[in-house]
Every structure is written in structure tokens, then in C-alpha cells.
Short mmCIF file of C-alpha atoms in Angstrom, two decimals:
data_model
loop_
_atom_site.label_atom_id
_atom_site.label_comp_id
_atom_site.label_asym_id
_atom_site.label_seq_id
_atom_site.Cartn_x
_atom_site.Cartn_y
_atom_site.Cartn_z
CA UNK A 1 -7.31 -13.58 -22.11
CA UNK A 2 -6.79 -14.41 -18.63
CA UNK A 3 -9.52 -13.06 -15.87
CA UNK A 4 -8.13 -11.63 -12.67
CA UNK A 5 -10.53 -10.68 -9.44
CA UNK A 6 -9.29 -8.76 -6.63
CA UNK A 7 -11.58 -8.52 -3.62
CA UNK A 8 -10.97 -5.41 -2.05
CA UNK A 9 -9.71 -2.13 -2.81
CA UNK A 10 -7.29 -1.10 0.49
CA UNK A 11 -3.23 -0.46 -0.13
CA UNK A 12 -2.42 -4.39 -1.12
CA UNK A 13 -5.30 -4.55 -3.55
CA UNK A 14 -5.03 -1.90 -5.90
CA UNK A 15 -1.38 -2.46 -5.60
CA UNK A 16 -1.99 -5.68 -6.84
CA UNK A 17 -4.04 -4.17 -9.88
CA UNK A 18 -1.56 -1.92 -10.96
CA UNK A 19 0.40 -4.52 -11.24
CA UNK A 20 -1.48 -6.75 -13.20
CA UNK A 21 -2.18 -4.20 -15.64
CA UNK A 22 1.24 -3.58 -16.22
CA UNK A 23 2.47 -7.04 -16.20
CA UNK A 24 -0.53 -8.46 -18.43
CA UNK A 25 -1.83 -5.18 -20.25
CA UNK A 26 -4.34 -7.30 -22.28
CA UNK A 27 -5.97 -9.03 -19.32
CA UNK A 28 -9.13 -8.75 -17.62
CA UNK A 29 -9.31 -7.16 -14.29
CA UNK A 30 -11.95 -6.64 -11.67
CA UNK A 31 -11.75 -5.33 -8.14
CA UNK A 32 -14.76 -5.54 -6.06
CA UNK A 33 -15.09 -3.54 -2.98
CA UNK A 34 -17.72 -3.00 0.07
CA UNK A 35 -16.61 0.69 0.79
CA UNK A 36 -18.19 3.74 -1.32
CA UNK A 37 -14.70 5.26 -2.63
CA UNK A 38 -12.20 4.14 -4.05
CA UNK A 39 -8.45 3.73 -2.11
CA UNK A 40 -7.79 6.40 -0.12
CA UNK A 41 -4.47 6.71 2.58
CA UNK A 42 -5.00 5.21 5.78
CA UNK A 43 -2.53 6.54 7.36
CA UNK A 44 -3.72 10.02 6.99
CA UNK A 45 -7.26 9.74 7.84
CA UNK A 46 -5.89 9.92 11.41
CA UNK A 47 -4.93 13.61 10.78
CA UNK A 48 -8.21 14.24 9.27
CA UNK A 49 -9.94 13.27 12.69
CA UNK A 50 -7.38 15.04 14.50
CA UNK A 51 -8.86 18.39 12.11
CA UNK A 52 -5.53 18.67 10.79
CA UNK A 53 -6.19 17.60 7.02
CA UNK A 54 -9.36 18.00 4.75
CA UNK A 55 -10.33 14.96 3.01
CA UNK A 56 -8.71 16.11 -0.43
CA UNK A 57 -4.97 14.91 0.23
CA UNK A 58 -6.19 11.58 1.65
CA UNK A 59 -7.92 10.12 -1.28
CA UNK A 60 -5.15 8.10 -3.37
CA UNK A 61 -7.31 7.05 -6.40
CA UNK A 62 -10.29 8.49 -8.32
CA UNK A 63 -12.67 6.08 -10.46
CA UNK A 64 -10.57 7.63 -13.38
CA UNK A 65 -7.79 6.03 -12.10
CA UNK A 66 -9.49 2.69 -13.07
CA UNK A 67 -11.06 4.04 -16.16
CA UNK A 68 -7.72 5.20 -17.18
CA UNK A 69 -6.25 1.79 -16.81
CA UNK A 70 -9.01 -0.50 -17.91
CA UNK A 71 -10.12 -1.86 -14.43
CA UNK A 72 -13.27 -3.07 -13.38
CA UNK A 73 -13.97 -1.61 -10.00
CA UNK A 74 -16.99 -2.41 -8.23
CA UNK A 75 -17.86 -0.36 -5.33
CA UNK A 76 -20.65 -0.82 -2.99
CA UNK A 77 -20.40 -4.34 -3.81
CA UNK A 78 -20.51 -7.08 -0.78
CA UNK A 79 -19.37 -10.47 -1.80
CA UNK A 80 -21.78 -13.39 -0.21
CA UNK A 81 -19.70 -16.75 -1.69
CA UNK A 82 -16.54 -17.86 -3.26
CA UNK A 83 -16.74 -21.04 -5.41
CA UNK A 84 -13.34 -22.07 -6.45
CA UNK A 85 -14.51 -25.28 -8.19
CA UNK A 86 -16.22 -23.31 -10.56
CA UNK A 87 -13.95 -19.84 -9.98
CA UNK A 88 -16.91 -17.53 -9.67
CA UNK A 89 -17.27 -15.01 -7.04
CA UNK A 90 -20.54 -14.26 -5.89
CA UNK A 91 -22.19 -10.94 -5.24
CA UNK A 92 -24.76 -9.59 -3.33
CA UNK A 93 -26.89 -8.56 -6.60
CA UNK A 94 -26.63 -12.26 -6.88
CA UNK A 95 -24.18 -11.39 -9.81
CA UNK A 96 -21.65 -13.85 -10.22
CA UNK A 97 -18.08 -12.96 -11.73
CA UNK A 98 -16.08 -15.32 -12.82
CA UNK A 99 -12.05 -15.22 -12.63
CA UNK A 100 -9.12 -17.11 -13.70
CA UNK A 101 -6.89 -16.03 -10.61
CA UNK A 102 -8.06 -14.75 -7.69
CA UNK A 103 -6.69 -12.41 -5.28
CA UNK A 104 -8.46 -12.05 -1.44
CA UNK A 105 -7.37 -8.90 0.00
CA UNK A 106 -10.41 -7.83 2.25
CA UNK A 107 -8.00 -6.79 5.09
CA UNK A 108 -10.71 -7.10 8.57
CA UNK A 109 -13.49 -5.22 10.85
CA UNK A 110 -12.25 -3.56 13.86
CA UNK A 111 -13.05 -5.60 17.02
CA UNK A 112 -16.09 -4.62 19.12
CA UNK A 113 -15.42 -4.88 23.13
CA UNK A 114 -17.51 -7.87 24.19
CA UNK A 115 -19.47 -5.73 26.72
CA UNK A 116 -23.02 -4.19 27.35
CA UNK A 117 -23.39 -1.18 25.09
CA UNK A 118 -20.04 -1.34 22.96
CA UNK A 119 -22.34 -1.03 19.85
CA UNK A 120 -23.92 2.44 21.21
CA UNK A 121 -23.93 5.77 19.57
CA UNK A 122 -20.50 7.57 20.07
CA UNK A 123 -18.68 3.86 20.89
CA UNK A 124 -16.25 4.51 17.92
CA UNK A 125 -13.66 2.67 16.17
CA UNK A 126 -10.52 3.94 14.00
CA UNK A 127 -10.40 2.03 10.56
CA UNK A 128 -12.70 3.58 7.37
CA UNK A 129 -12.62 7.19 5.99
CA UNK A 130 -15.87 7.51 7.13
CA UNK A 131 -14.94 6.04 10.68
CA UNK A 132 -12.64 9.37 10.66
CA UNK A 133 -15.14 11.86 9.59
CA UNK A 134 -17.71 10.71 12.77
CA UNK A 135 -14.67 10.63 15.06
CA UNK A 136 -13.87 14.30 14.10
CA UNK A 137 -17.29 15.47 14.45
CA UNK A 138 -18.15 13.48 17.60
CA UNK A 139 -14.11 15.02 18.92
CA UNK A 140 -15.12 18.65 18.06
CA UNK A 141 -18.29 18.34 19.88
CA UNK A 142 -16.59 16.65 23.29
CA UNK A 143 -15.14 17.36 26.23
CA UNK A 144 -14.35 14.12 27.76
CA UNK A 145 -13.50 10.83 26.04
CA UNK A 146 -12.24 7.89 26.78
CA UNK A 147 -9.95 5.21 24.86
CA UNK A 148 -9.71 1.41 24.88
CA UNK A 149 -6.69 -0.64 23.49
CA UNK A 150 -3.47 -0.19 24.48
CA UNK A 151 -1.45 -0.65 20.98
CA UNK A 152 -0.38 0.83 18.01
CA UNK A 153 -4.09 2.24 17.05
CA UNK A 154 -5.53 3.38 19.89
CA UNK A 155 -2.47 5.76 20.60
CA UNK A 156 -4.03 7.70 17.76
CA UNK A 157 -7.42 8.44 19.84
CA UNK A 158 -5.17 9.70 21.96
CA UNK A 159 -3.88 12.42 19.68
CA UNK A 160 -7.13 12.97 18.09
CA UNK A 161 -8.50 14.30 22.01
CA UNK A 162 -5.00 16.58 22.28
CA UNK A 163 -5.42 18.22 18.84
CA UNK A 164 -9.46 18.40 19.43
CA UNK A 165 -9.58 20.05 23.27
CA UNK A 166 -10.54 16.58 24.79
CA UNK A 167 -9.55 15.66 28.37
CA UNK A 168 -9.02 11.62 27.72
CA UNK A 169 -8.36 9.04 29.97
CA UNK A 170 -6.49 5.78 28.29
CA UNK A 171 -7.93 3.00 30.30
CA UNK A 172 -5.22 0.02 29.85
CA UNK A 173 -5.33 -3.49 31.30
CA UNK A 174 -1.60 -4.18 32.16
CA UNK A 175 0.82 -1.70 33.51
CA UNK A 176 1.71 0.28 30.43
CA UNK A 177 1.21 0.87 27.21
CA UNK A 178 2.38 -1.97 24.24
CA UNK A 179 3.24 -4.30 26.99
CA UNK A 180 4.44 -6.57 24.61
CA UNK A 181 7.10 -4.70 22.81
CA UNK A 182 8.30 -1.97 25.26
CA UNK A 183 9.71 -2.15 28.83
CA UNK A 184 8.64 0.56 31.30
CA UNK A 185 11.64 3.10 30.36
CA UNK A 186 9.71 2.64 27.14
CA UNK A 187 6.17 2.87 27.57
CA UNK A 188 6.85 5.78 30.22
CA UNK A 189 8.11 8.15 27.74
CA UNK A 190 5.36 6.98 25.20
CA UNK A 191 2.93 8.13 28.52
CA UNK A 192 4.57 11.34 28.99
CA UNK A 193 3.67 11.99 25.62
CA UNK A 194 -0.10 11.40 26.32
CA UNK A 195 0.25 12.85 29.11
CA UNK A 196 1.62 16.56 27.43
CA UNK A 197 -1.81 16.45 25.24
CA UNK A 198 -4.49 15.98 27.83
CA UNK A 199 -4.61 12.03 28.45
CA UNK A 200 -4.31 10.26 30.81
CA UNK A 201 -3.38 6.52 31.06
CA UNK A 202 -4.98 4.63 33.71
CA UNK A 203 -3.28 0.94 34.58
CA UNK A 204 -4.53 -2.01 35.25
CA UNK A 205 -7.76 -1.28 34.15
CA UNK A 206 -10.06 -1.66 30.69
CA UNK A 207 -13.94 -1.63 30.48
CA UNK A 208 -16.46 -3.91 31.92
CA UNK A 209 -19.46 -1.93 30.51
CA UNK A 210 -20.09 1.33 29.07
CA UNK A 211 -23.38 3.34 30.05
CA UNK A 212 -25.47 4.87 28.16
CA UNK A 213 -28.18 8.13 27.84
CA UNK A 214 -31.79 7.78 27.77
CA UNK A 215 -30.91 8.23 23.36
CA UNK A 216 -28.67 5.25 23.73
CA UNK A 217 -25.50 7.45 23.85
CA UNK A 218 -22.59 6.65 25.38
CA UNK A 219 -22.15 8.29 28.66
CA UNK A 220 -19.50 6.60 30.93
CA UNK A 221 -17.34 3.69 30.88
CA UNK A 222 -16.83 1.78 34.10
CA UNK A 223 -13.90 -0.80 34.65
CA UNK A 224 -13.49 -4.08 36.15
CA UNK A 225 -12.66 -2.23 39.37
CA UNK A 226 -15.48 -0.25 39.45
CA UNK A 227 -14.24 2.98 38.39
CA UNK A 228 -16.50 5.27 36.26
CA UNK A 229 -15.04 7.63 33.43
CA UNK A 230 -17.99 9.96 32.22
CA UNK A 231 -17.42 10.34 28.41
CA UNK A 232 -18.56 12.22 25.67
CA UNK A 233 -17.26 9.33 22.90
CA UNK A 234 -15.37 6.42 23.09
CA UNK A 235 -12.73 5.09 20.50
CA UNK A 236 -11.94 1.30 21.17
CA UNK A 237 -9.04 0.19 19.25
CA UNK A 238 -8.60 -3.63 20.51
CA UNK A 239 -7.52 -5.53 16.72
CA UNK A 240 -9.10 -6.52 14.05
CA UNK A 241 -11.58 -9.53 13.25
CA UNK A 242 -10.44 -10.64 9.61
CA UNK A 243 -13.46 -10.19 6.89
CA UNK A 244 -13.35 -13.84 5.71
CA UNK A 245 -16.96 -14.58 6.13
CA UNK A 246 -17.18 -14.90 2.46
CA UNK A 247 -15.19 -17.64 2.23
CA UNK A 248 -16.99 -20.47 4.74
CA UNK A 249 -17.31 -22.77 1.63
CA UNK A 250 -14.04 -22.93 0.50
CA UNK A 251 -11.36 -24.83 2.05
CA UNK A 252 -8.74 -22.71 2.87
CA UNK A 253 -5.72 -23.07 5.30
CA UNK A 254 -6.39 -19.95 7.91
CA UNK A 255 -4.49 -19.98 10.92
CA UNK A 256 -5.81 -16.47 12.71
CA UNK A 257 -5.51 -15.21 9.36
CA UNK A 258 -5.35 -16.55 5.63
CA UNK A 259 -2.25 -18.56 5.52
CA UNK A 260 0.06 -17.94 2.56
CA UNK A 261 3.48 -18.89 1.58
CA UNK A 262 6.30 -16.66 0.20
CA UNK A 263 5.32 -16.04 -2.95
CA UNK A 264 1.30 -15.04 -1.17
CA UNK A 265 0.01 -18.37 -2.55
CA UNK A 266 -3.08 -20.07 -0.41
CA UNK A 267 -3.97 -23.44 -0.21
CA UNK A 268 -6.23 -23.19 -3.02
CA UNK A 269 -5.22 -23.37 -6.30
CA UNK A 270 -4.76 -19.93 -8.43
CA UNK A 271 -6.11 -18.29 -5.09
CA UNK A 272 -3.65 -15.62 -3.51
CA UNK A 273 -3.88 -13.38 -0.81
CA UNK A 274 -2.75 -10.58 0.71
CA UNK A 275 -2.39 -7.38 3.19
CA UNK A 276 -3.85 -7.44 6.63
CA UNK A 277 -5.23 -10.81 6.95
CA UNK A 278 -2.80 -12.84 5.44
CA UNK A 279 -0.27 -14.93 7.81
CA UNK A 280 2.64 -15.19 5.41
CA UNK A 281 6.17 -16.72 5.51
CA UNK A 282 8.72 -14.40 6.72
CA UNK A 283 11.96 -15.37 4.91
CA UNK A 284 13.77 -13.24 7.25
CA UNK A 285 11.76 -14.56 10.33
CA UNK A 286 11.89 -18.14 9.12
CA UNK A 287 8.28 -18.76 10.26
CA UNK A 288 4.65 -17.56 9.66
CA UNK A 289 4.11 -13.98 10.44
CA UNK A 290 1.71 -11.22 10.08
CA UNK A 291 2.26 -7.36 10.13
CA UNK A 292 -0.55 -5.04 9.33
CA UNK A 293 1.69 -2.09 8.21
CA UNK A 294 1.04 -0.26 5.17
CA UNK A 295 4.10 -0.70 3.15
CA UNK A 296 3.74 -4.17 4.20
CA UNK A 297 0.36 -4.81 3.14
CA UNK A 298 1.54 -2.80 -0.22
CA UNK A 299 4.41 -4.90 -1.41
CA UNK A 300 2.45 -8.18 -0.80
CA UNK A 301 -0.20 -6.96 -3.24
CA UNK A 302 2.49 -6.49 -5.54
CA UNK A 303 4.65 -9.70 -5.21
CA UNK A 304 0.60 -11.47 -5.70
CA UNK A 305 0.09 -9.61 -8.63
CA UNK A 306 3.36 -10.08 -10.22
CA UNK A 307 3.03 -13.95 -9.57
CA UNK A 308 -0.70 -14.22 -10.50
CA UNK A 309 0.72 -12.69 -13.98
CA UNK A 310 3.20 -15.59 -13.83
CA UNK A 311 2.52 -18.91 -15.70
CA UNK A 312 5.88 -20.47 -14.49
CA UNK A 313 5.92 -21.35 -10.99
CA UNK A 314 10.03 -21.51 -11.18
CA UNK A 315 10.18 -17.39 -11.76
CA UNK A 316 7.88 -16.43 -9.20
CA UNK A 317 8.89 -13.43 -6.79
CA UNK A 318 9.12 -13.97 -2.94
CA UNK A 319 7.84 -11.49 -0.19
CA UNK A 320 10.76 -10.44 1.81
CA UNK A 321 9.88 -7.08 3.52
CA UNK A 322 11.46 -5.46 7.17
CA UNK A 323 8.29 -3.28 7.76
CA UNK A 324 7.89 -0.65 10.08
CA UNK A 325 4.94 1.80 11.50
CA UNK A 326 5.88 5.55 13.25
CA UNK A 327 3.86 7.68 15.07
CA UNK A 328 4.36 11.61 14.94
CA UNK A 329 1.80 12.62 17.20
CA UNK A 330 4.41 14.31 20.06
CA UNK A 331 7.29 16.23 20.33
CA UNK A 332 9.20 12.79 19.60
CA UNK A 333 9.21 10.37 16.56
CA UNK A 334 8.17 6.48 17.55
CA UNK A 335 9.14 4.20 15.07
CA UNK A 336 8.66 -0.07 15.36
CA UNK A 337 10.49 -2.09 12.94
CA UNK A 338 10.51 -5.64 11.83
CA UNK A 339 8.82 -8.05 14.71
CA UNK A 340 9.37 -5.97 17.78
CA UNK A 341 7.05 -8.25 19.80
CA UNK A 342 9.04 -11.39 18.99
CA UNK A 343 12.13 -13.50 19.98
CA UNK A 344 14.12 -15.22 22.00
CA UNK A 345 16.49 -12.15 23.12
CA UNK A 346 16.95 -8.08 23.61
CA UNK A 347 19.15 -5.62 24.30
CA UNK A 348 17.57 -1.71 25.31
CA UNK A 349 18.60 1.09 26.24
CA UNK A 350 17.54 4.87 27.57
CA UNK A 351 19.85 7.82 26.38
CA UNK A 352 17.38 10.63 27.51
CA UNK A 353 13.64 11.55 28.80
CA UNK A 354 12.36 11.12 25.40
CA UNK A 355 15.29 8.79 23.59
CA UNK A 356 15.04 4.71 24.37
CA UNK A 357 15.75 2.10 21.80
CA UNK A 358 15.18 -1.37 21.88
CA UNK A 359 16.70 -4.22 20.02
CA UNK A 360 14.74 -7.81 19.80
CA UNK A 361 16.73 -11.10 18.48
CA UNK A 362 15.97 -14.57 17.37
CA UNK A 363 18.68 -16.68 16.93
CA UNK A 364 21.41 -13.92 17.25
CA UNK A 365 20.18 -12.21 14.52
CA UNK A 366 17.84 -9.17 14.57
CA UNK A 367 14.27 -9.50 13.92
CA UNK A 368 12.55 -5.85 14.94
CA UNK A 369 12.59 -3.35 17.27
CA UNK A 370 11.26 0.07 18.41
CA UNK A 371 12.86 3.19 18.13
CA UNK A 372 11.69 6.67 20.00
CA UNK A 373 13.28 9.78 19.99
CA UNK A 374 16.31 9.70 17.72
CA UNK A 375 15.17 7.09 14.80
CA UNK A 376 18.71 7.28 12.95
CA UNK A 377 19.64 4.13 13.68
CA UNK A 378 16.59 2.27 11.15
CA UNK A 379 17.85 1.68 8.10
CA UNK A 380 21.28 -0.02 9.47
CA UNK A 381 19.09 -2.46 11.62
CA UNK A 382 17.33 -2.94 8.75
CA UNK A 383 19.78 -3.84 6.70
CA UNK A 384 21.49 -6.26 9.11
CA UNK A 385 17.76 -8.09 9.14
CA UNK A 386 17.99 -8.40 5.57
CA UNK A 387 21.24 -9.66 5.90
CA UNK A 388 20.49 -12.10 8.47
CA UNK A 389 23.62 -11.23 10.26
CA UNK A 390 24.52 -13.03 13.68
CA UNK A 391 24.96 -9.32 15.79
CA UNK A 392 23.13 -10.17 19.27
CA UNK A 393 26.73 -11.08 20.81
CA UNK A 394 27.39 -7.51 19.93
CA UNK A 395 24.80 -5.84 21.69
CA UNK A 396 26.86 -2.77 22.91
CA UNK A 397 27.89 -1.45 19.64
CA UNK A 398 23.95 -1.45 18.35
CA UNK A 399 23.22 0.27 21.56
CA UNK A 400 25.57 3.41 21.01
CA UNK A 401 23.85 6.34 20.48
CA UNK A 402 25.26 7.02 17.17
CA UNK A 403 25.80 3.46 15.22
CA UNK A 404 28.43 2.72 13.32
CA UNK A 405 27.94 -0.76 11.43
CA UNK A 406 31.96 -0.70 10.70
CA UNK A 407 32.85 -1.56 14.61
CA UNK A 408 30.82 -4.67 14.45
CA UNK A 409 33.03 -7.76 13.70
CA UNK A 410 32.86 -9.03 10.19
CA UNK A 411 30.45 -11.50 9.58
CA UNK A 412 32.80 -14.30 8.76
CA UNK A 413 34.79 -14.20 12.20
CA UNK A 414 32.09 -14.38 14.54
#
């Protein structure tokens, strides 16, 4: 009977379970997790600090669920050491667990700002349940807050202070938000948006220290200009810090991340990863990647599971996923696809005060994008990534407002 261990319980590790259960129903299973509940959604905890959602609808999984399919799941439970000479994990109860296959799919810790007083009371950061539940409370409570982090996270402080009555000010180090992905047709739209719920972005800016109350409560941020924001809370949003800490006796290949291959195989021998802190090989990238999206981080714990559950190496199922993250916090949708960030080429274009699209290539062939305002357009990118199409000569058919796939020239004349 074969002996599986998954460490952690987010999206990629109970999908990973499931899996295993139905792929080898007489197995052994065990998931061990830090956190106090089992998996809930992470994408909706956002809504529940925003006060728009009890905490009901956001839990995914029950401990029944695991009864119900004969899985060990450990919660509370902080693993101190891997050995994967003798293939025991090691607990915190000093209880060790030993496993045939191992799966490592602890996701990370959000970053702290590496200034004076980041770790005070209020200083908040957007990751757990329970990081929701003390962001509504601290939200209801507040007039004036200020966020840190100019990506895809710390937009959602920003809709948290419009849905909660807080006057925000989004203090960003370059000159607009997501520098990385979106021009400033782009990011100007995105700013409007913050704008129409009671924040406001501040350039060229970011925090050099935040102040605090005689209680050790965070009062104020001030910036590298000088500039002092008084603040009720503060949500910093600035990446993650991978929770591998476990693993500083094992000899794994980690390049900013747990590096995997296609088929979420580590260096180590019947040791897989997955989710957030793996950097895996994009088949339709052709290089290492990472994406923390959900559906993402979902399918890789299924393509580990359904290889750990695999005893021949030669029928083993590759990760090829386009992922993509939205944002429904304004009037507009905002969707990101793929490896928006990424490339060697784009094509973009603005159709109205809340419409802009942009394209990114490597290689002629598309390899992400963003998408506000009209989002149509997704699933035929999409598919032309999958298909690894040659389109970026083409650039003014994928930039017509509606797209029609049957004006680009067939694949074989090109």
C-alpha cells in the first residue's frame, strides 16, 4: 500500500488528494497543514473583507470531506524537517510521518515591508481567512487607510476601503499601477477605477516608515519623500516569501521558488511539488515560469497527484495550463491571461475610457495579456497560446474590437 504526504492544504493540495484517492483508492493519504480549517476559497475571502460575503460560502471543504474519503488531515500541524533519505516528514509534536511520495505544496507568507514598524498592530496583509476577518473589522472601524504594493493583490485593499467607507491613498513607487504589464492608457483606467471608490493613487512614492500610537498602532505612513498619510490600517501587498523553511536539509533545486519540470517533478526523487511556489516548465512558454493563479495552482496539484499515482514514468501527464486572474471590483471587468509581464513583443490598444487590451508575444506567438473592459476576446487568445500559433505579424486583426480568428491567415502560409 503505497503512502502519500501532502504538505499543505490550499487549492493545489487538496486537489492533489482528491486525486490520489481516486486514482489509488486503496492508498494511504495524509495532508498536513499549519492553518486551523480546512481549504477554503481564496478568492472570495476578498469579498468577505469587503463585508460583502459571510464566511459560509467561502469554506470549500469540511473535515467530513476527508473523513468521507479516507484522508488523513492534520491541521494545526507545523512541519520542522523533511528527511528524504529516510522519507519521513517531521512534525512539530516531534511526530514523524513517513511517506512513499511526497507532495510540497505550502504555497508562501506574504512579504513584510522592510521598514520600522511594518510588524505593528493594524499593518495588515491579504492572504489567510483569518487575515480577512481582521481586515474587515479593522475596515469597518476606519476612516483612513493606506495601501502598499502596486499589483494584482493590493488592488483588492483598494476595494475593501470603497465597499467599507475608507478614504485610501495607494502609495506606488513608479508611475502607475502594474508597471510591468500595462502601459499608461492601461493603468489610467485601472486608476479611474480607484479613483470612483475613494482611493487615491499617489506616484512615485511607497513607504519609508510607518508611525505608530503610544499602543503600538499604526498611525501614519511617511514616504521616501517625506510625505505623511495618517492611517487608520494599512494593507501591504508587496509578494510573497515562499514557506520552504522546512526543507533547509534537503537538497532541492529552488530557483526563487521550488523548481519542477512538466510533469511537477523536483530534483528529489518521488518528491513533487506544486501551486504557488513552484517554478515549473511552461510547455507553452518554453522556459521556467511561475503563476500564482488559482486555477493554476489547482491543475498542478492534479497533474502531481495523477503522476505520484503513476509507477511508469513513460504515461505521466504534463502541466500545460494558459491561466488567468480578473478583478470585478469596478464598473469594468480586468482580466490578465497567460504571461502578461513577459516577451519580446506587444501590440495594445484603447477602444474607450474603460476598454484597452493588450497583447504580449514571444517569438511571434502569444504568451499573455490583459484584458479590461470588454473581456470577449479570452478564450480565442487562449486558444491560439495553446496552439502555439505564429500571429504577432498579424497584430491588427487581434486588435479589432470584435475578433474574428477566421481573418487571420492560416497557419501553414505564414
Amino acid at each position: 500500500m503505497t503512502e502519500y504526504v501532502i504538505i499543505g492544504d490550499g487549492i493545489s493540495g487538496s486537489s492533489a488528494a482528491e486525486t490520489l484517492r481516486e486514482e489509488d483508492p486503496e492508498s494511504e493519504i495524509t495532508v498536513i497543514t499549519d492553518e486551523g480549517e480546512p481549504l477554503y476559497n481564496r478568492i472570495l475571502i476578498k469579498e468577505h473583507a469587503k463585508g460583502k460575503l459571510p464566511e459560509a460560502p467561502i469554506s470549500i471543504h469540511d473535515e467530513e470531506w476527508y473523513d468521507e474519503r479516507d484522508i488523513e488531515l492534520s491541521l494545526n500541524t507545523h512541519v520542522t524537517t523533511v528527511d528524504t533519505d529516510e522519507k519521513i516528514v517531521r512534525t512539530h509534536e516531534k511526530e514523524d510521518v513517513p511517506y512513499d511520495k511526497l507532495l510540497i505544496a505550502t504555497g508562501g507568507t506574504p512579504t513584510q515591508l522592510p521598514v520600522e514598524n511594518s510588524d505593528a498592530d493594524g499593518v495588515h496583509h491579504f492572504w489567510t481567512f483569518q487575515d480577512a476577518r481582521r481586515i474587515r473589522e479593522s475596515a469597518e472601524a476606519a476612516d483612513d487607510a493606506v495601501i502598499v504594493g502596486a499589483g494584482l493583490l493590493g488592488i483588492d485593499f483598494a476595494a475593501v476601503c470603497g465597499s467599507q467607507g475608507v478614504e485610501g491613498k495607494y502609495l506606488m513607487r513608479g508611475d502607475r499601477w502594474w508597471r510591468y504589464a500595462l502601459s499608461g492608457d492601461g493603468a489610467e483606467i485601472m486608476h479611474e477605477g480607484m479613483r470612483s471608490k475613494g482611493v487615491e493613487p499617489v506616484f512615485d512614492s511607497g513607504v519609508d516608515r510607518f508611525e505608530v500610537d503610544d499602543d503600538g498602532r499604526v498611525e501614519a505612513a511617511v514616504d521616501p519623500n517625506g510625505d505623511r498619510y495618517r492611517c487608520d490600517f494599512a494593507g501591504v501587498a508587496i509578494g510573497l516569501t515562499f514557506n520552504t523553511e522546512y526543507l533547509h536539509d534537503v537538497d532541492i533545486e529552488m530557483n526563487n521558488g521550488i523548481v519542477v519540470d512538466e510533469y511537477m517533478q523536483t530534483s528529489v526523487d518521488d518528491v513533487y511539488a506544486a501551486g504557488d511556489l513552484t517554478r515549473f516548465y511552461d510547455v507553452l512558454l518554453g522556459q521556467q515560469a511561475q503563476n500564482g493563479s488559482w486555477g493554476s495552482a489547482k491543475e498542478q496539484g492534479r497533474v502531481a497527484g495523477t503522476n505520484m499515482a503513476t509507477d511508469d514514468e513513460s504515461e505521466y501527464e504534463g502541466f500545460e495550463w494558459v491561466s488567468s486572474y480578473s478583478i470585478t471590483h469596478f464598473d469594468f471587468p480586468f482580466l490578465s491571461f497567460g504571461h502578461p509581464t513577459m516577451g519580446d513583443d506587444h501590440a495594445e490598444r484603447k477602444f474607450s475610457d474603460t476598454e484597452w487590451r493588450r497583447i504580449a508575444f514571444k517569438d511571434g506567438k502569444i504568451i499573455g495579456g490583459v484584458l479590461i473592459g470588454d473581456l470577449a476576446p479570452q478564450s480565442k487568445f487562449k486558444q491560439l497560446m495553446r496552439e502555439q500559433r505564429v500571429v504577432a505579424d498579424q497584430k491588427e486583426v487581434l486588435l479589432e474590437e470584435a475578433v474574428d480568428l477566421e481573418n487571420l491567415a492560416p497557419a501553414q502560409e505564414q
